[in-house]
Coordinates of C-alpha atoms and ligand atoms in Angstrom, one line a residue:
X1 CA 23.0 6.8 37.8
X2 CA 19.2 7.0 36.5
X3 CA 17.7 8.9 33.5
X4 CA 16.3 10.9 36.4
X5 CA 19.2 12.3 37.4
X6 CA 19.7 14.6 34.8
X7 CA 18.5 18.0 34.2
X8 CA 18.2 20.2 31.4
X9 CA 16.5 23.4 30.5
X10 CA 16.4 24.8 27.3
X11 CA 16.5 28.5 25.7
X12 CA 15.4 28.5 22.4
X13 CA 15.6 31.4 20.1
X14 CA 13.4 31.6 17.3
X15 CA 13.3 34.2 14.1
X16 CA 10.2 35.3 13.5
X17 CA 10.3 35.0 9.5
X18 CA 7.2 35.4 8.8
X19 CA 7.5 39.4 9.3
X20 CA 8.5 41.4 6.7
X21 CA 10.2 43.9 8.6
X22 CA 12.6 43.8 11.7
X23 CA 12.3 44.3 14.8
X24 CA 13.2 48.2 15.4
X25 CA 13.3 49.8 11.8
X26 CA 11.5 49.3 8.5
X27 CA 14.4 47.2 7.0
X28 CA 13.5 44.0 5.0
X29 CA 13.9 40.9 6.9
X30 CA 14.3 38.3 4.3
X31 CA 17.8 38.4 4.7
X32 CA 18.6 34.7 3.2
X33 CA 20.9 34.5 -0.6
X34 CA 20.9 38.4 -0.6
X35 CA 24.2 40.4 -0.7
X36 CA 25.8 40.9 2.6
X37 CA 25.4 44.3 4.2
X38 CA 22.8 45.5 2.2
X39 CA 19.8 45.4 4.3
X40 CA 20.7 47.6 6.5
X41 CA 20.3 51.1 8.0
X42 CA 21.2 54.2 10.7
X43 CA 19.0 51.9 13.7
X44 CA 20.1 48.3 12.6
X45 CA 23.7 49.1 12.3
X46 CA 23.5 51.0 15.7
X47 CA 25.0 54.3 14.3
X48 CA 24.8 57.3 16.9
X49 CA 21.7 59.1 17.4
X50 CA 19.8 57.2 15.8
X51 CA 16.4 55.8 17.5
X52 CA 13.9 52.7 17.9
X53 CA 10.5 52.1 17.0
X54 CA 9.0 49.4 17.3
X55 CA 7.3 46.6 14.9
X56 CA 3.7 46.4 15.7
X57 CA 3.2 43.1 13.8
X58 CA 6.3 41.9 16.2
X59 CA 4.1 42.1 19.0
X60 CA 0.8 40.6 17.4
X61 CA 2.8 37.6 16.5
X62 CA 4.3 37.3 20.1
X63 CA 0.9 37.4 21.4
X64 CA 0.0 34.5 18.9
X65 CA 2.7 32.7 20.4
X66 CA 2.0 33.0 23.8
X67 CA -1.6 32.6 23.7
X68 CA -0.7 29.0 22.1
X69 CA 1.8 28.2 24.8
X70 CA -0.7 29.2 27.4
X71 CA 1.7 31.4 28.6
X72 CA 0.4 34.8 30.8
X73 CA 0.3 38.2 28.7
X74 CA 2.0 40.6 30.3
X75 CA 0.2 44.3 28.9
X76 CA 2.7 46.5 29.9
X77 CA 6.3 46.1 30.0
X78 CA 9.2 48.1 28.6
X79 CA 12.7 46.8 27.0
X80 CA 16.2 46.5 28.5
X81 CA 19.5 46.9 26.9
X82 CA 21.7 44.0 27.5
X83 CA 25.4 45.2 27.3
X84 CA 28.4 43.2 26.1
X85 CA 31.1 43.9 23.6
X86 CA 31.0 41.8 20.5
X87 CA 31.7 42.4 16.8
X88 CA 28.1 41.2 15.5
X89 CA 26.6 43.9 18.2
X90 CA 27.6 47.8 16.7
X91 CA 25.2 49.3 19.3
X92 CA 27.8 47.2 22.2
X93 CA 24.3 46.4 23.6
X94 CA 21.1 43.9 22.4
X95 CA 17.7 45.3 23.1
X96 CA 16.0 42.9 24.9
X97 CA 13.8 42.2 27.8
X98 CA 14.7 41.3 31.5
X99 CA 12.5 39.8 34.1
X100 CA 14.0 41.6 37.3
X101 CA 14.9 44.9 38.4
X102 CA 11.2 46.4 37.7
X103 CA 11.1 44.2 33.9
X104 CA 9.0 41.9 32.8
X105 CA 8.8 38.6 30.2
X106 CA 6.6 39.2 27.4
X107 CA 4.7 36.0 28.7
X108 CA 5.4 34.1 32.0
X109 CA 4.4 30.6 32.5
X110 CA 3.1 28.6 29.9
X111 CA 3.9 24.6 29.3
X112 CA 4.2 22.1 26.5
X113 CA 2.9 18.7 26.1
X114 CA 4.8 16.0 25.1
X115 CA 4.4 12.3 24.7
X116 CA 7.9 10.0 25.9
X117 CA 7.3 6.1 26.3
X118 CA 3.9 6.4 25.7
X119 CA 3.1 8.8 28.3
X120 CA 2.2 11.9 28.4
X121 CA 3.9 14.6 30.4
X122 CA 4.0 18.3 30.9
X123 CA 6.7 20.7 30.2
X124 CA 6.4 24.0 31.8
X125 CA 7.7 27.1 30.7
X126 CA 9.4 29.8 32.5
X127 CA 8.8 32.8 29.9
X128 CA 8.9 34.0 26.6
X129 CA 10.7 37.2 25.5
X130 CA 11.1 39.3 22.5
X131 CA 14.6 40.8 21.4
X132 CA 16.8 41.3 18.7
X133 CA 19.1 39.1 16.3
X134 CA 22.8 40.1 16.4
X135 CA 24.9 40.4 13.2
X136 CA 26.0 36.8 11.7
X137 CA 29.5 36.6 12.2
X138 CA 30.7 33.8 9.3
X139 CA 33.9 32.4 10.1
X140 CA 36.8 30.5 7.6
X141 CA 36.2 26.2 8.9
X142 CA 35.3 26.2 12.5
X143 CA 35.3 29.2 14.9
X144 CA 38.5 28.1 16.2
X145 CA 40.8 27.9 13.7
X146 CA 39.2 30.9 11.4
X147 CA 42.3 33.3 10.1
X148 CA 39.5 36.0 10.1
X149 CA 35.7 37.0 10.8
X150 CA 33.5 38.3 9.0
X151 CA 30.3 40.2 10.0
X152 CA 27.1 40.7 7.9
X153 CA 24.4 43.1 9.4
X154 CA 21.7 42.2 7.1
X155 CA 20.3 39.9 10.1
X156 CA 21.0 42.8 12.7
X157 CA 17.6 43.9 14.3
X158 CA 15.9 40.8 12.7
X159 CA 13.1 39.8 15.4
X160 CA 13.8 37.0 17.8
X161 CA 11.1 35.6 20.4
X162 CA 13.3 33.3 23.0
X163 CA 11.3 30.2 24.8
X164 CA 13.1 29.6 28.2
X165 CA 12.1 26.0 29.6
X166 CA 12.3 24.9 33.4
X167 CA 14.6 22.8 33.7
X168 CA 12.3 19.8 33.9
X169 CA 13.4 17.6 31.0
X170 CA 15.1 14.4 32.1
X171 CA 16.2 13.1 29.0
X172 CA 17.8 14.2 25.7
X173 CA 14.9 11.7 23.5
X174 CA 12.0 14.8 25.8
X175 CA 14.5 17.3 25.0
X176 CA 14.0 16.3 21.6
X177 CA 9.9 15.8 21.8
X178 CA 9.9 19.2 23.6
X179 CA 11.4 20.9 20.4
X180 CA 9.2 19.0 18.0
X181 CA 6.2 20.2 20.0
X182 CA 7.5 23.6 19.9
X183 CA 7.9 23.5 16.3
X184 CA 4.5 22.4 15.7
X185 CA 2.7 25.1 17.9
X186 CA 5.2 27.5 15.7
X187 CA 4.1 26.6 12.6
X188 CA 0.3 27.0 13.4
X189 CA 0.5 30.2 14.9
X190 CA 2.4 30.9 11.3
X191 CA 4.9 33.4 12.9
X192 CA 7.5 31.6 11.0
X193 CA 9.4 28.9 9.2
X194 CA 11.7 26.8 10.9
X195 CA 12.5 24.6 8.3
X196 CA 14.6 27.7 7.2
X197 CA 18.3 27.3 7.8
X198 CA 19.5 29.5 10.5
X199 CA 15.4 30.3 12.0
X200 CA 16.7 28.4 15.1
X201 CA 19.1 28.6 18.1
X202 CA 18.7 26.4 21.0
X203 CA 21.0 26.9 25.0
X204 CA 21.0 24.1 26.6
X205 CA 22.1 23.7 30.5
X206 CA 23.0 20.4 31.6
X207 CA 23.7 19.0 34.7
X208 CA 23.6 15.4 36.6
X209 CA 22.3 16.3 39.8
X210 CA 24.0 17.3 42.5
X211 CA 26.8 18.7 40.3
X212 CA 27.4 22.2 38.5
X213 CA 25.8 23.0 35.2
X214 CA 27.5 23.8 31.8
X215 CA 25.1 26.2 29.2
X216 CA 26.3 24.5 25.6
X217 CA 25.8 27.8 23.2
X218 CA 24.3 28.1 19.4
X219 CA 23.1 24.5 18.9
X220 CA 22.0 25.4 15.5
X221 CA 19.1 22.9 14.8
X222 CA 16.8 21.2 16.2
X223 CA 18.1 17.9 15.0
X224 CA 21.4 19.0 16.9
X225 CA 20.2 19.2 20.5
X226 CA 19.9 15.5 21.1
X227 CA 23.1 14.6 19.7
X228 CA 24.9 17.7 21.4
X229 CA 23.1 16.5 25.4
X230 CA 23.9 13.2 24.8
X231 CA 28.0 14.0 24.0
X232 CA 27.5 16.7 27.0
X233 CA 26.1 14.3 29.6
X234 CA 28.7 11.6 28.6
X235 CA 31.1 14.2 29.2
X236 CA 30.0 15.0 32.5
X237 CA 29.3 11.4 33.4
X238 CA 33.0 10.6 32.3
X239 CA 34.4 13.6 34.5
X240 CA 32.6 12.1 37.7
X241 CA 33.3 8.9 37.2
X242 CA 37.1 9.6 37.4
X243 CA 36.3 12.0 40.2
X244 CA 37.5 14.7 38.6
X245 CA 35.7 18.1 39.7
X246 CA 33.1 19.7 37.1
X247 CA 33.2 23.4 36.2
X248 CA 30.3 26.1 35.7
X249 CA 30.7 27.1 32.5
X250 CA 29.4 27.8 29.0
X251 CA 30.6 25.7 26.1
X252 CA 30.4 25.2 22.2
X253 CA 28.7 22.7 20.1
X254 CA 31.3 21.9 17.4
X255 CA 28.8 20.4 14.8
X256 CA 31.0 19.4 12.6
X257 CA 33.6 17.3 15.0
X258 CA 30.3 16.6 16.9
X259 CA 31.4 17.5 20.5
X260 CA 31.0 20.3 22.9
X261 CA 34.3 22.9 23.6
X262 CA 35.0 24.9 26.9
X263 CA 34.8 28.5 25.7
X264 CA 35.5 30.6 29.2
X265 CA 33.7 30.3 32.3
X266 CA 30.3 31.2 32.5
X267 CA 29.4 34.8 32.7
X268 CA 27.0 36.1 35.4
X269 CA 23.6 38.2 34.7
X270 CA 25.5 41.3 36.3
X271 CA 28.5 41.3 33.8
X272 CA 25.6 42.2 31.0
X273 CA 24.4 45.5 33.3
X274 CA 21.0 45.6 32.2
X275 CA 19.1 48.5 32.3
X276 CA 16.2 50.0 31.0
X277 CA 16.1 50.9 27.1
X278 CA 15.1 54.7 27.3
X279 CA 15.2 54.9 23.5
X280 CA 11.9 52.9 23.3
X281 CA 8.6 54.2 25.3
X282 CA 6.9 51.6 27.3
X283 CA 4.4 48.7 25.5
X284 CA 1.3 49.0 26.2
X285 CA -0.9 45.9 25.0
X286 CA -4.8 46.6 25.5
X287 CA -7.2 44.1 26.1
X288 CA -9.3 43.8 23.1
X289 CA -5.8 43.7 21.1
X290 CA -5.2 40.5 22.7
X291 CA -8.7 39.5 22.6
X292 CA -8.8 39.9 18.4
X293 CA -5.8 38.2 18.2
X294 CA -7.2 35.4 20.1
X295 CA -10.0 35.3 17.9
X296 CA -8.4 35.0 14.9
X297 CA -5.9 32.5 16.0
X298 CA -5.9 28.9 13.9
X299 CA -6.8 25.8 15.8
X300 CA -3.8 24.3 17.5
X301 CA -2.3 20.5 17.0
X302 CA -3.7 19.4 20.2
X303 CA -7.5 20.4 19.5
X304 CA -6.7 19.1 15.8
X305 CA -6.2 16.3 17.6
X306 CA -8.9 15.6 19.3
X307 CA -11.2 16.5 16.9
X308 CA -9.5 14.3 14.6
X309 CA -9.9 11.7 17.1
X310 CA -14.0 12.6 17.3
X311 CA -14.8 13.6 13.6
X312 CA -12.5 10.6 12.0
X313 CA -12.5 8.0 14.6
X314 CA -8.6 8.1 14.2
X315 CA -6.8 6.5 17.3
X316 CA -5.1 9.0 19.5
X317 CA -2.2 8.0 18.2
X318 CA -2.4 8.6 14.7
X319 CA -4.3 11.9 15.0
X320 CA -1.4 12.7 17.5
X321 CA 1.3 12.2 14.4
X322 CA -0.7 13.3 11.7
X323 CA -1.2 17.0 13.4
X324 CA 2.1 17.3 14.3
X325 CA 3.1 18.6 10.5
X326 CA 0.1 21.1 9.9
X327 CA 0.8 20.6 6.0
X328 CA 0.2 16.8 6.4
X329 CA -2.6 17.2 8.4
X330 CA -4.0 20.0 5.6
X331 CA -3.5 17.5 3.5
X332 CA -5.6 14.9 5.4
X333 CA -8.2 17.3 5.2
X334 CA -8.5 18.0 1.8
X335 CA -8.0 14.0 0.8
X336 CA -10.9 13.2 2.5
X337 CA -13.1 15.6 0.9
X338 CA -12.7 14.5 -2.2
X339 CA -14.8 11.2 -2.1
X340 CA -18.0 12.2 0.3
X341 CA -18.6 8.0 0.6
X342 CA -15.8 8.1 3.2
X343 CA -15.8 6.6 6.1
X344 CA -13.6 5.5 9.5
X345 CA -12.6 2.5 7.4
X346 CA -11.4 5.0 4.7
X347 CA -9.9 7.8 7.1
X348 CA -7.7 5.0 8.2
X349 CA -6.3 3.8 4.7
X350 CA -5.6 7.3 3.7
X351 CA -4.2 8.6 7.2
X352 CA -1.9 4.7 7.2
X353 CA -1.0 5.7 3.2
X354 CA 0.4 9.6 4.8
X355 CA 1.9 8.1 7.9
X356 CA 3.7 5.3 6.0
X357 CA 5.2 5.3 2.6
X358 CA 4.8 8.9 1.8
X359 CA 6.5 9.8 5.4
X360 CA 8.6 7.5 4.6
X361 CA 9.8 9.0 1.7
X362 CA 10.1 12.0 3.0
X363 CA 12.3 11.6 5.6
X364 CA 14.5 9.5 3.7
X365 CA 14.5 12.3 1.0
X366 CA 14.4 15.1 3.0
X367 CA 11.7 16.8 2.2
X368 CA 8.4 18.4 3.1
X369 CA 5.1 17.4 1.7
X370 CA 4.6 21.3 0.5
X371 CA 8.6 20.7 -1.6
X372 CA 6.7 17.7 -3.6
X373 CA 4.3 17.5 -6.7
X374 CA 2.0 15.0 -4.6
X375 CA -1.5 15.9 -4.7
X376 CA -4.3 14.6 -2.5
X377 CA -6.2 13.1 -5.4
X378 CA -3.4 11.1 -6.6
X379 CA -3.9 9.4 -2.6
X380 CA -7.9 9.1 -3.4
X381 CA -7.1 7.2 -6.4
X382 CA -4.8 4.7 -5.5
X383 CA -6.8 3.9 -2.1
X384 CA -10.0 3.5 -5.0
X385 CA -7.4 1.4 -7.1
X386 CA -6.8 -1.5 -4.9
X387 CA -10.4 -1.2 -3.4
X388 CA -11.7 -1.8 -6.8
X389 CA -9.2 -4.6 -7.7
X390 CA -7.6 -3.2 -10.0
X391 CA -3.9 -2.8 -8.4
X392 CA -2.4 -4.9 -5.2
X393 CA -1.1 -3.0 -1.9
X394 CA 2.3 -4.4 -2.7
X395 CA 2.3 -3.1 -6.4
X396 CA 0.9 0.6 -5.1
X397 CA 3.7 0.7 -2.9
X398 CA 6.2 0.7 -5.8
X399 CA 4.2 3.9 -6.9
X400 CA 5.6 5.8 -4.7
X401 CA 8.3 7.0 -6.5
X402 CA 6.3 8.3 -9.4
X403 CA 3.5 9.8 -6.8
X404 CA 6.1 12.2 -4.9
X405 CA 6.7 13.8 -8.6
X406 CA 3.1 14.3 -9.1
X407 CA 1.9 11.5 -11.6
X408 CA -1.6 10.7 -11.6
X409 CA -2.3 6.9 -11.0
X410 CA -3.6 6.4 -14.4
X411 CA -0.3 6.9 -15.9
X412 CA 1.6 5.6 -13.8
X413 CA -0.4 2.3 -14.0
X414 CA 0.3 2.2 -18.0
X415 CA 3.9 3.3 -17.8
X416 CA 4.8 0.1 -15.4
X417 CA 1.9 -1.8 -16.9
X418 CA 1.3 -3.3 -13.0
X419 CA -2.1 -4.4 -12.8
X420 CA -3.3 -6.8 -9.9
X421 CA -3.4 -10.7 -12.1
X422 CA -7.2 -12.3 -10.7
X423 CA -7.2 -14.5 -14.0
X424 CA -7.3 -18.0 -12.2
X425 CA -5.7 -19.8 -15.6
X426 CA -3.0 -17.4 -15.3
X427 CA -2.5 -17.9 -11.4
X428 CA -2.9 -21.8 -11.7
X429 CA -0.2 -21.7 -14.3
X430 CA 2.1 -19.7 -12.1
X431 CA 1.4 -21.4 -8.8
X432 CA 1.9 -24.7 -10.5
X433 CA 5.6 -23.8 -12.2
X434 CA 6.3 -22.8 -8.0
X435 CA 5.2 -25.9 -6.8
X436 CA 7.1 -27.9 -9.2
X437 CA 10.3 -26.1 -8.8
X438 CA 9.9 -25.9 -4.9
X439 CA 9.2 -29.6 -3.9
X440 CA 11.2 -29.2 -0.8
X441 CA 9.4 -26.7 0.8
X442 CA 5.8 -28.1 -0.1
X443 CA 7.1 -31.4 1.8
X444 CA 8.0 -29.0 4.3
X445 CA 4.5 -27.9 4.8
X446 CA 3.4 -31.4 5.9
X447 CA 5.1 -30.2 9.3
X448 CA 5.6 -26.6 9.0
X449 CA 2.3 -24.9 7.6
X450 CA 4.0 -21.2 7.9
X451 CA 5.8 -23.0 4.7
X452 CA 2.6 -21.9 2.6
X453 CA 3.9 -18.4 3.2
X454 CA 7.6 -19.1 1.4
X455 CA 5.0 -20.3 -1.3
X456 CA 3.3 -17.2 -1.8
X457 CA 6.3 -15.1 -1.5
X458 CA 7.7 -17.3 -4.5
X459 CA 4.7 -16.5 -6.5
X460 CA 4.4 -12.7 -5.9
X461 CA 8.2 -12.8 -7.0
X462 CA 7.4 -14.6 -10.3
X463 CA 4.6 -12.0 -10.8
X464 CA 6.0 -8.9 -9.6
X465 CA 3.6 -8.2 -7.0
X466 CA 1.0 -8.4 -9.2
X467 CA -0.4 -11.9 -8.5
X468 CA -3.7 -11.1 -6.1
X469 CA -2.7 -13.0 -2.9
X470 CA -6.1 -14.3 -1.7
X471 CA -6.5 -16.5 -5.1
X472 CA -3.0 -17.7 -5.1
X473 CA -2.9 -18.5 -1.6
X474 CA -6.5 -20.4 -2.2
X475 CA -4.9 -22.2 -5.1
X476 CA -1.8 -23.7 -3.6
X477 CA -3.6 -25.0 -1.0
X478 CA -5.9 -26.5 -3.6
X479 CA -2.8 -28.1 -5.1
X480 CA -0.8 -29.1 -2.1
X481 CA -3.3 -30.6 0.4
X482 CA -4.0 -33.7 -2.4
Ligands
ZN1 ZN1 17.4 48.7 9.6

């Protein structure tokens, strides 16, 4: 069984939390560390006779959204109420939209790009819609063994826009480049935040074709989805192997034991009776709504990319990582300003110094560039402190540390008292106390020249780092090939 043989298609719901209000009333949407149930009101808690409007900003930002997917606009549409019975749903229905039965998708179409073994390949869309976040139910532990729910409707009516993939991805590794695409397009469009905890859901239905498909629920991250398809299609792989028959159904990712759970068979579209929402009239989007929006809409990653590419003489694959975080890339920007003698050669340096140790930091810390005191300058300066001589590569890596909380280079040159050693009496000394205590390896380099290496790495040791490698190399050869 191939890669190829398996299919997945992903929903992904998204909060918008860059609006200040939700979806159908004027209730605050910054629901995050305030007191349960108090954001709230007649519409959101779906008391009777109560009615609708809707969030004009809502719609601008869904526009944003699908202009940058490339989706198609659809200008007139109305809402549907999708009917089930659920604690974290008052109304017993979700106002939402529905693409049959006379409704349409805010957007249809649209694709992604994505880059998976070095190749690029194209994810298309289905559509995007627009509806409304249930209540947050909050359960004891895990949903299964919970003695009790509770239910908090300070996230009821909070706006959600839902991406709905073909299925077309292959693999959980372009599952995964799919979302980090996604999340990209979403933060430059600025409709929201997704580093914020609970901003995301993702569906995922998986099959190995030829068999049925299981929907795995409420993947709660985007880091989640990969391991969650990978435990899913071992599952199903497992099941066929041993010939045993697969079910349609829809199951739960369990993040915490880190494995998917049979929750009932799947439901069909006609259990949820969808019909339209009379409460709300019709959306009507005109033209030159669409066409300001359009206007005013940021440059997206992939044309950053290319003009990165053009303007910087970057390779396509760093621009290509350096515009995938729009605060890194920012950052780029505003680096290179700073010293107008910059060239390609420089662009490179300070584009290696973002993509390397500082992302390297980050992920192993956590963190975003924005969450840290690093400043573009303090990047300008070291790159000018090792051109100049002053420090080594290998000592400005140990800076790194002290960069992230914001210290210029100055300082923390003088706090570690690192500087790169030139002083050829000082070298000769040092290279001299290495070749005495190492005679072994120097007979070694009679036959082995990659010995010389061993030699320098002794040196740098002695000198922590600070020894400038082109003189001590020069002077251990001047020593050893008498
Ligand atoms: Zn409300």
């Amino acid at each position: 069984m191939s890669a190829t043989d398996i299919v997945i298609g992903l929903e992904v719901h998204i909060q918008l939390t860059n609006l200040k209000t939700k979806l159908f009333c004027s209730c605050n949407s910054d629901y995050r560390g305030k007191e349960q149930n108090t954001l709230v009101c007649p519409i959101c808690l779906g008391l009777p006779g109560s009615l609708p409007v809707i969030n004009q900003k809502a719609i601008e930002f869904g526009i944003r959204l699908a202009l940058a997917l490339n989706c198609k606009i659809n200008d007139e549409f109305w809402f549907f109420r999708k009917n089930y019975f659920y604690p974290d749903l008052p109304k017993g229905f979700q106002i939402s939209q529905y693409n049959k039965a006379g409704g349409k998708a805010f957007g249809d179409g649209g694709k992604i790009l994505i880059r998976i073994d070095g190749k690029r390949k194209e994810l298309s869309l289905n559509r995007i819609h627009l509806e409304e976040d249930p209540a947050r139910l909050v359960h004891k532990g895990s949903i299964a063994s919970s003695p009790y729910t509770l239910v908090d409707y300070n996230r009821s009516g909070i706006t959600l826009i839902e991406i709905v993939s073909e299925p077309v991805i292959n693999s959980p590794a372009e599952a995964r480049e799919f979302l980090n695409q996604l999340k990209s397009i979403v933060q430059y469009t600025g409709i929201a935040d997704l580093e914020l905890e609970g901003s995301v859901r993702v569906d995922a239905n998986i099959s190995i074709k030829g068999h049925p498909r299981s929907e795995v629920k409420n993947i709660n991250s985007f880091k989640e989805v990969e391991r969650a398809l990978n435990w899913e299609i071992q599952r199903q792989r497992n099941l066929i192997k041993r010939e045993q028959e697969l079910i349609q159904e829809t199951r739960h990712w369990d993040d915490k034991r880190r494995i998917t759970i049979g929750l009932r068979t799947k439901e069909f579209e006609k259990d949820y009776r969808y019909f339209p929402e009379q409460d709300l009239v019709p959306i009507n989007i005109e033209g030159p709504f669409i066409e300001r929006i359009k206007d005013e809409l940021p440059e997206m990653p992939n044309a950053r990319m290319k003009r990165f590419q053009k303007q910087y003489e970057l390779s396509e694959f760093d621009s290509e990582i350096l515009v995938l975080d729009k605060n890194i890339a920012d950052f780029f920007e505003e680096g290179i300003k700073l010293d107008n003698s910059y060239g390609s050669k420089e662009y490179k340096l300070f584009c290696n110094w973002l993509m390397g140790d500082i992302s390297r930091w980050l992920n192993d810390n956590n963190k975003n560039i924005k969450d840290t005191k690093l400043k573009p300058i303090q990047v300008k300066d070291i790159i000018h402190f090792i051109k100049e001589g002053k420090i080594t590569g290998k000592i400005a890596k140990t800076f790194v540390d002290d960069m992230m909380k914001g210290l210029p280079i100055k300082d923390i040159i003088k706090k570690t008292g690192k500087l790169r050693i030139a002083d050829k009496e000082i070298l000769s000394k040092i290279v001299k106390e290495v070749i005495d205590e190492n005679q072994d390896i120097v007979k070694d380099y009679k036959g082995n020249p990659r010995a010389l290496e061993s030699l320098i790495g002794k040196c740098m040791k002695k000198t922590k780092g600070q020894a400038d490698p082109k003189i001590t190399r020069d002077l251990i050869l001047s020593y050893i090939k008498d």
